[in-house]
Amino acid sequence: MTEKVKVVTLGCEKNLVDSEIMSGLVHERGYSLVNEKEEATIIIVNTCGFIDAAKEESVNTILDLAELKQTANLKALIVSGCLTQRYKEELMKEMPEIDGIVGTGDFHNINDIIDQALVGRKPVMVGNPVFNYEQKLPRRMATPRYTAYVKIAEGCDNACTFCSIPIMRGKFRSRSIESILDEVAQLASQGVREISLIAQDSTNYGTDLYDTFMLPELMNRVSAVPGIEWVRLHYAYPGFFTDELIDVIANNPKVCKYIDMPLQHSEDSILKRMRRPGRQRDARELIRKIRDRIPGVSLRTSLIVGFPGETEEDFENLKSFIRDVKFDRLGVFTYSKEEDTPASRLPDQVPDEVKEYRSNVLMELQREIANERNGERIGQVLDVLIEKYDGRNDVYVGRSQYDAPEIDGEVFVGGGQLKIGEIAKVRITHSFEFDLSGEVVA
């Protein structure tokens, strides 16, 4: 009997890429990939271990899926990803439901893990977190056919006091430009039109391999691959954001005028304790420069509230910073006390209820700002990547270059017959808190 495999991905887009590689490997082996968990004889859960909420989701997902051993066809439950890299002993000791574990540097051995699990050996393959993305491996995309994520580096050297990524993913390692371009060309040949470049620290790309910041050159070369229409940048560490990078985003028509740049906080005292680069004046100057040189740019950031020692004054100042800067997109995380990180040992930990309150206040503030910023798009003609058709309302739904997949807003499009995956010109007629609507321009 051919085994039926279901891959469940939790966490970030970087995890999704790893899941797509594992899916490619099991498919190459001859196993069937299935969408429904009840059909699966093997389930791989690719976990996230970044913050407490993610760890809790991972554990609960494992337990829920384990019940399929009694109620469906499940024979082996394999766990991979960041949680296994960090907690392999605890998982195998406390969760007998797990039949095998593979770490972030070893998932290319997924077929060996499955073989051992099926005969009851309960394998644990968790070694060095370094994975070699230079090797050519099969990849079965989980995203729609027109968009894909490409990992340009792995790991991180920044040593932020709150972050456990270096523990789970190792030191910063760039992929070679050649291997990235090979992958992009392969994806383009399959119909991908939008490439999102991802790394824990994308602006630092190339410094370890080429002794200089190579992200600008990489983005230009990716955009030149035949078939690629949009190149999008995620997780741009502000400390390494160069003038050359700003020029590429401003001047290359295929590079989305969209920057995802996590700042984490506005207050100098908090940033210092977080061990983040620069101070508020540096962030303000960088944002001013970006907006001056890239007209219409969409800026996304992420912030942490409730970091140890964050006072009411710090929080009020953070609110003022958000009102002043008016980010187009903003995500808020409540501080998570991660073991083995320097921040976990800091005094003045903030109560959970205060963290939640501050998070809700910021998101409500951002709702007002996003509504205002969206209103400025009315009357503009935007390129919109069409993603689906809503037959009930007779509209197409897509995204502009100012919106990343899954996390940002949508554009509702009427007035024409369109194709999924097509990039259409749309005149914006209405704005909402996070979304837009408009008509196709003939």
XYZ file of C-alpha atoms in Angstrom:
442
model
C 0.000 0.000 0.000
C 1.260 3.502 -0.858
C 1.491 5.645 2.240
C -0.591 8.818 2.308
C 1.173 11.823 3.822
C -0.291 15.029 5.233
C 2.112 17.889 6.074
C 0.832 20.390 8.642
C 2.772 23.675 8.849
C 2.703 25.983 11.851
C 4.520 29.291 12.248
C 6.213 31.485 9.680
C 6.814 31.409 5.940
C 10.342 30.115 6.524
C 8.770 27.013 8.048
C 6.470 26.755 5.046
C 9.460 26.513 2.695
C 10.871 23.645 4.774
C 7.480 21.900 4.656
C 7.370 22.262 0.875
C 10.790 20.601 0.638
C 9.665 17.727 2.872
C 6.537 17.374 0.731
C 8.737 17.197 -2.357
C 10.939 14.531 -0.797
C 8.066 12.250 0.261
C 6.365 12.721 -3.108
C 9.610 11.826 -4.907
C 9.709 8.715 -2.747
C 6.385 7.661 -4.233
C 4.091 8.499 -1.336
C 0.802 10.293 -1.972
C 0.278 13.772 -0.539
C -3.248 14.309 0.783
C -5.146 17.377 1.921
C -7.451 15.737 4.447
C -5.878 14.610 7.716
C -8.393 11.753 8.029
C -6.980 10.179 4.856
C -3.361 10.262 6.020
C -1.397 7.250 7.182
C 1.546 9.543 8.010
C 1.322 13.094 9.337
C 4.278 15.463 9.603
C 3.772 18.447 11.917
C 6.280 21.206 11.223
C 6.230 23.154 14.484
C 7.008 26.680 15.638
C 8.743 27.332 18.950
C 9.230 31.094 18.763
C 6.904 32.288 21.536
C 4.701 30.676 24.190
C 1.525 30.923 22.111
C 3.232 29.210 19.169
C 4.593 26.434 21.385
C 1.155 25.885 22.882
C -0.408 25.722 19.413
C 2.221 23.185 18.331
C 1.635 20.924 21.333
C -2.147 21.099 21.002
C -1.940 20.313 17.280
C 0.216 17.254 17.945
C -2.228 15.955 20.548
C -5.254 16.587 18.341
C -3.709 14.801 15.369
C -2.597 11.862 17.531
C -6.269 10.988 18.075
C -6.446 9.984 14.403
C -4.581 6.808 15.352
C -7.838 5.666 16.965
C -10.405 7.370 14.746
C -8.842 7.250 11.254
C -5.896 5.746 9.335
C -2.901 7.335 11.038
C 0.079 5.009 11.553
C 2.920 7.441 12.239
C 3.029 10.988 13.630
C 6.312 12.778 12.852
C 7.232 16.131 14.422
C 9.739 18.536 12.879
C 10.725 22.189 13.123
C 11.813 24.667 15.759
C 10.066 23.006 18.700
C 11.891 19.727 18.098
C 15.248 21.455 17.659
C 14.896 23.022 21.080
C 12.950 20.442 23.094
C 13.671 17.019 21.600
C 14.171 15.237 24.942
C 11.102 16.762 26.564
C 8.877 15.975 23.588
C 9.880 12.319 23.360
C 9.636 11.878 27.121
C 6.318 13.643 27.697
C 4.470 12.901 24.442
C 4.449 9.169 23.675
C 2.029 9.926 20.841
C 5.012 11.097 18.761
C 6.560 8.403 16.532
C 9.612 10.309 15.329
C 11.359 13.666 15.536
C 13.517 15.567 13.054
C 15.267 18.907 13.637
C 15.674 22.067 11.581
C 18.979 20.942 10.092
C 18.006 17.347 9.309
C 14.602 17.425 7.627
C 16.117 16.295 4.318
C 16.210 12.879 6.015
C 12.430 12.819 6.391
C 12.022 9.597 4.398
C 14.461 7.749 6.676
C 12.561 9.055 9.697
C 9.279 7.780 8.228
C 10.798 4.343 7.500
C 11.975 3.970 11.085
C 8.747 5.278 12.573
C 6.636 2.816 10.596
C 8.471 -0.103 12.181
C 8.174 1.339 15.693
C 11.733 2.608 16.283
C 10.766 6.153 17.389
C 13.748 7.856 15.665
C 15.196 11.167 16.861
C 17.317 12.991 14.293
C 18.131 16.394 15.771
C 21.672 17.638 15.296
C 23.233 20.898 14.194
C 20.463 23.339 13.135
C 22.416 24.266 10.002
C 20.635 23.115 6.841
C 22.310 23.278 3.436
C 19.906 25.126 1.135
C 22.518 25.043 -1.631
C 21.577 21.473 -2.457
C 18.902 20.986 -5.097
C 15.913 19.375 -3.457
C 12.404 18.730 -4.773
C 9.745 21.145 -3.582
C 5.962 20.791 -3.678
C 4.415 24.227 -3.283
C 1.671 24.754 -0.741
C 1.003 28.307 -1.930
C -1.120 29.190 -4.987
C 0.727 28.512 -8.237
C 1.474 32.182 -8.965
C 3.274 33.086 -5.712
C 6.134 31.530 -3.746
C 8.523 32.233 -0.894
C 12.256 31.885 -1.426
C 14.566 31.623 1.552
C 17.727 33.667 0.946
C 19.403 33.074 4.323
C 18.898 31.119 7.514
C 19.699 31.773 11.148
C 20.589 35.072 12.804
C 23.596 36.763 14.447
C 21.837 39.759 15.980
C 21.401 38.305 19.475
C 18.298 40.280 20.453
C 17.755 39.579 24.136
C 14.153 38.367 23.688
C 14.725 36.017 20.750
C 15.402 32.273 20.692
C 15.832 31.972 16.903
C 19.655 31.537 17.070
C 19.097 28.611 19.475
C 16.722 26.900 17.041
C 18.138 27.979 13.670
C 21.821 28.692 14.308
C 24.062 31.484 13.081
C 23.316 33.631 10.041
C 24.081 31.881 6.745
C 23.432 33.334 3.291
C 22.651 31.161 0.291
C 24.665 31.805 -2.837
C 23.103 34.056 -5.455
C 23.431 31.229 -7.980
C 21.389 28.759 -5.913
C 18.678 31.362 -5.297
C 18.452 32.253 -8.998
C 18.266 28.547 -9.936
C 15.341 28.112 -7.558
C 13.565 31.245 -8.778
C 13.971 30.140 -12.411
C 12.504 26.742 -11.571
C 9.549 28.361 -9.802
C 9.000 30.765 -12.698
C 8.906 27.824 -15.123
C 6.024 26.437 -13.039
C 4.026 29.656 -13.378
C 5.126 31.641 -10.312
C 4.890 35.396 -10.915
C 5.471 36.784 -7.397
C 8.571 35.963 -5.365
C 8.742 36.904 -1.678
C 12.332 36.901 -0.421
C 12.520 35.819 3.214
C 15.139 35.433 5.924
C 15.321 36.129 9.614
C 17.512 39.113 8.698
C 17.217 39.778 4.963
C 19.112 43.085 4.817
C 22.260 41.366 6.097
C 22.207 39.050 3.070
C 25.617 38.336 1.585
C 27.859 39.769 4.291
C 29.058 36.323 5.321
C 29.581 35.001 1.779
C 30.645 38.098 -0.119
C 31.859 40.449 2.643
C 29.358 43.106 1.595
C 25.605 43.768 1.525
C 24.371 41.927 -1.555
C 20.586 42.219 -1.192
C 20.279 45.060 -3.761
C 22.087 43.037 -6.421
C 20.128 39.910 -5.542
C 16.786 41.698 -5.898
C 17.756 43.109 -9.284
C 18.862 39.707 -10.533
C 15.761 37.933 -9.233
C 13.568 40.521 -10.959
C 15.362 39.795 -14.256
C 14.333 36.104 -14.247
C 11.856 35.624 -17.138
C 8.283 35.286 -15.879
C 8.794 37.050 -12.561
C 6.619 40.167 -12.252
C 6.826 41.054 -8.544
C 9.701 40.733 -6.064
C 8.737 41.358 -2.449
C 11.020 41.894 0.569
C 10.285 40.558 4.053
C 11.992 41.005 7.435
C 14.336 43.862 6.587
C 16.434 44.458 9.679
C 16.613 48.269 10.056
C 20.257 48.387 11.133
C 21.475 47.220 7.703
C 19.079 49.138 5.443
C 21.398 50.792 2.921
C 20.872 53.679 0.497
C 21.567 51.276 -2.358
C 18.690 49.060 -1.206
C 16.349 52.052 -1.111
C 17.385 52.929 -4.679
C 16.621 49.407 -5.925
C 13.163 49.388 -4.347
C 12.480 52.884 -5.733
C 13.751 52.349 -9.274
C 13.173 48.698 -10.188
C 9.594 48.437 -11.534
C 9.345 44.758 -10.605
C 10.305 45.298 -6.958
C 7.191 45.867 -4.840
C 7.071 49.210 -3.079
C 6.542 47.301 0.145
C 8.924 46.992 3.074
C 8.435 44.711 6.057
C 10.841 46.180 8.634
C 10.427 44.957 12.243
C 11.324 47.776 14.663
C 10.047 46.068 17.870
C 9.780 49.321 19.868
C 10.247 53.092 19.753
C 11.804 53.884 23.128
C 15.584 54.038 23.408
C 15.709 52.447 26.866
C 13.657 49.460 25.673
C 15.618 49.108 22.437
C 18.848 49.068 24.428
C 17.559 46.281 26.688
C 16.346 44.409 23.616
C 19.828 44.847 22.116
C 18.338 46.316 18.950
C 20.420 48.498 16.587
C 20.108 52.276 16.639
C 17.630 54.420 18.488
C 14.305 56.097 17.757
C 15.887 59.023 15.926
C 17.599 56.516 13.587
C 14.289 54.774 12.858
C 12.542 58.073 12.179
C 15.330 59.211 9.857
C 15.304 55.909 7.950
C 11.514 55.988 7.558
C 11.640 59.615 6.370
C 14.329 58.731 3.834
C 12.394 55.701 2.566
C 9.177 57.669 2.123
C 10.962 60.569 0.450
C 12.703 58.342 -2.076
C 9.985 55.701 -2.643
C 6.715 57.561 -3.265
C 3.636 55.582 -2.197
C 5.668 52.932 -0.366
C 3.792 50.652 2.028
C 5.597 50.209 5.358
C 4.878 47.277 7.659
C 6.455 46.852 11.074
C 6.051 44.630 14.114
C 6.218 45.781 17.726
C 6.561 44.059 21.084
C 4.567 45.333 24.067
C 5.178 44.358 27.668
C 8.933 43.928 27.395
C 10.504 43.780 30.890
C 10.677 47.263 32.345
C 8.225 48.831 29.883
C 6.535 51.581 31.889
C 3.263 53.397 31.286
C 5.320 56.327 30.035
C 7.158 54.051 27.584
C 3.834 52.756 26.325
C 2.329 56.227 25.917
C 5.432 57.286 23.993
C 5.102 54.208 21.769
C 1.516 55.221 20.988
C 2.693 58.714 20.085
C 5.375 57.245 17.819
C 2.769 55.156 15.974
C 0.479 58.176 15.564
C 3.374 60.224 14.183
C 4.820 57.652 11.786
C 1.502 56.171 10.573
C 2.637 52.742 9.416
C 0.526 51.279 6.616
C 0.600 47.846 8.252
C 1.463 46.929 11.826
C 1.574 43.726 13.869
C 1.775 43.604 17.664
C 3.233 40.813 19.776
C 3.000 40.557 23.532
C 6.409 39.843 25.054
C 6.973 36.140 25.640
C 9.455 35.123 28.329
C 11.600 32.602 26.476
C 13.888 30.406 28.544
C 17.639 30.669 27.928
C 17.277 34.208 26.554
C 18.822 37.199 28.362
C 15.480 39.014 28.574
C 13.970 36.156 30.585
C 16.351 37.070 33.428
C 15.554 40.787 33.431
C 13.712 42.309 36.414
C 10.371 44.171 36.181
C 8.495 41.588 34.129
C 5.154 43.021 32.977
C 1.928 41.201 34.024
C 0.134 39.286 31.250
C -3.080 41.279 31.596
C -1.139 44.534 31.078
C 0.533 43.110 27.970
C -2.824 42.091 26.502
C -4.370 45.473 27.247
C -1.477 47.321 25.597
C -1.647 45.056 22.553
C -5.365 45.695 22.111
C -4.897 49.452 22.468
C -2.207 49.513 19.771
C -4.241 47.400 17.355
C -7.243 49.692 17.767
C -5.004 52.691 17.122
C -3.581 51.019 14.029
C -7.088 50.238 12.778
C -7.762 53.994 12.606
C -4.430 54.713 10.927
C -4.852 51.923 8.359
C -8.295 53.237 7.481
C -6.832 56.703 6.944
C -3.894 55.419 4.869
C -6.185 53.252 2.736
C -8.380 56.258 2.000
C -5.416 57.890 0.301
C -5.498 55.146 -2.363
C -8.947 56.178 -3.666
C -8.638 57.314 -7.280
C -5.322 55.579 -7.837
C -4.878 52.869 -10.479
C -3.123 49.882 -8.903
C -1.779 46.634 -10.319
C -3.720 43.864 -8.573
C -2.787 40.177 -8.553
C -6.088 38.280 -8.867
C -6.310 35.377 -6.394
C -9.922 34.159 -6.418
C -13.466 34.774 -7.623
C -16.297 35.379 -5.180
C -19.334 34.162 -7.099
C -21.787 35.106 -4.385
C -20.885 38.793 -4.711
C -19.683 38.610 -8.326
C -16.297 40.134 -7.558
C -12.717 39.046 -7.932
C -10.400 39.248 -4.924
C -6.719 40.067 -5.162
C -3.784 41.985 -3.715
C -1.887 45.050 -4.786
C 1.893 45.273 -4.587
C 1.317 47.015 -1.231
C -0.066 43.848 0.404
C 1.785 40.635 1.225
C 0.079 37.226 0.993
C -2.015 36.121 3.969
C -1.077 38.923 6.380
C -2.246 42.133 4.689
C -5.376 43.496 3.030
C -7.241 42.535 -0.139
C -8.668 44.360 -3.129
C -12.201 43.540 -4.308
C -12.454 43.986 -8.078
C -15.503 44.340 -10.288
C -16.237 45.312 -13.864
C -14.463 42.678 -15.924
C -13.675 39.060 -16.704
C -10.344 38.137 -15.148
C -8.156 35.066 -14.645
C -6.707 33.750 -11.414
C -3.021 34.676 -11.291
C -3.481 37.595 -13.682
C -2.213 41.064 -12.772
C -4.963 43.556 -13.623
C -5.079 47.346 -13.529
C -7.744 48.478 -11.071
C -8.995 51.964 -10.259
C -9.664 52.190 -6.515
C -13.137 53.545 -5.703
C -13.659 52.654 -2.037
C -11.525 52.023 1.035
C -12.176 50.116 4.232
C -10.170 49.596 7.419
C -7.790 47.109 5.844
C -9.115 46.454 2.331
C -9.871 48.307 -0.903
C -12.325 47.918 -3.773
C -12.332 49.126 -7.340
C -13.114 48.561 -11.004
C -11.008 47.070 -13.764
C -9.494 49.674 -16.048
C -10.277 48.754 -19.640
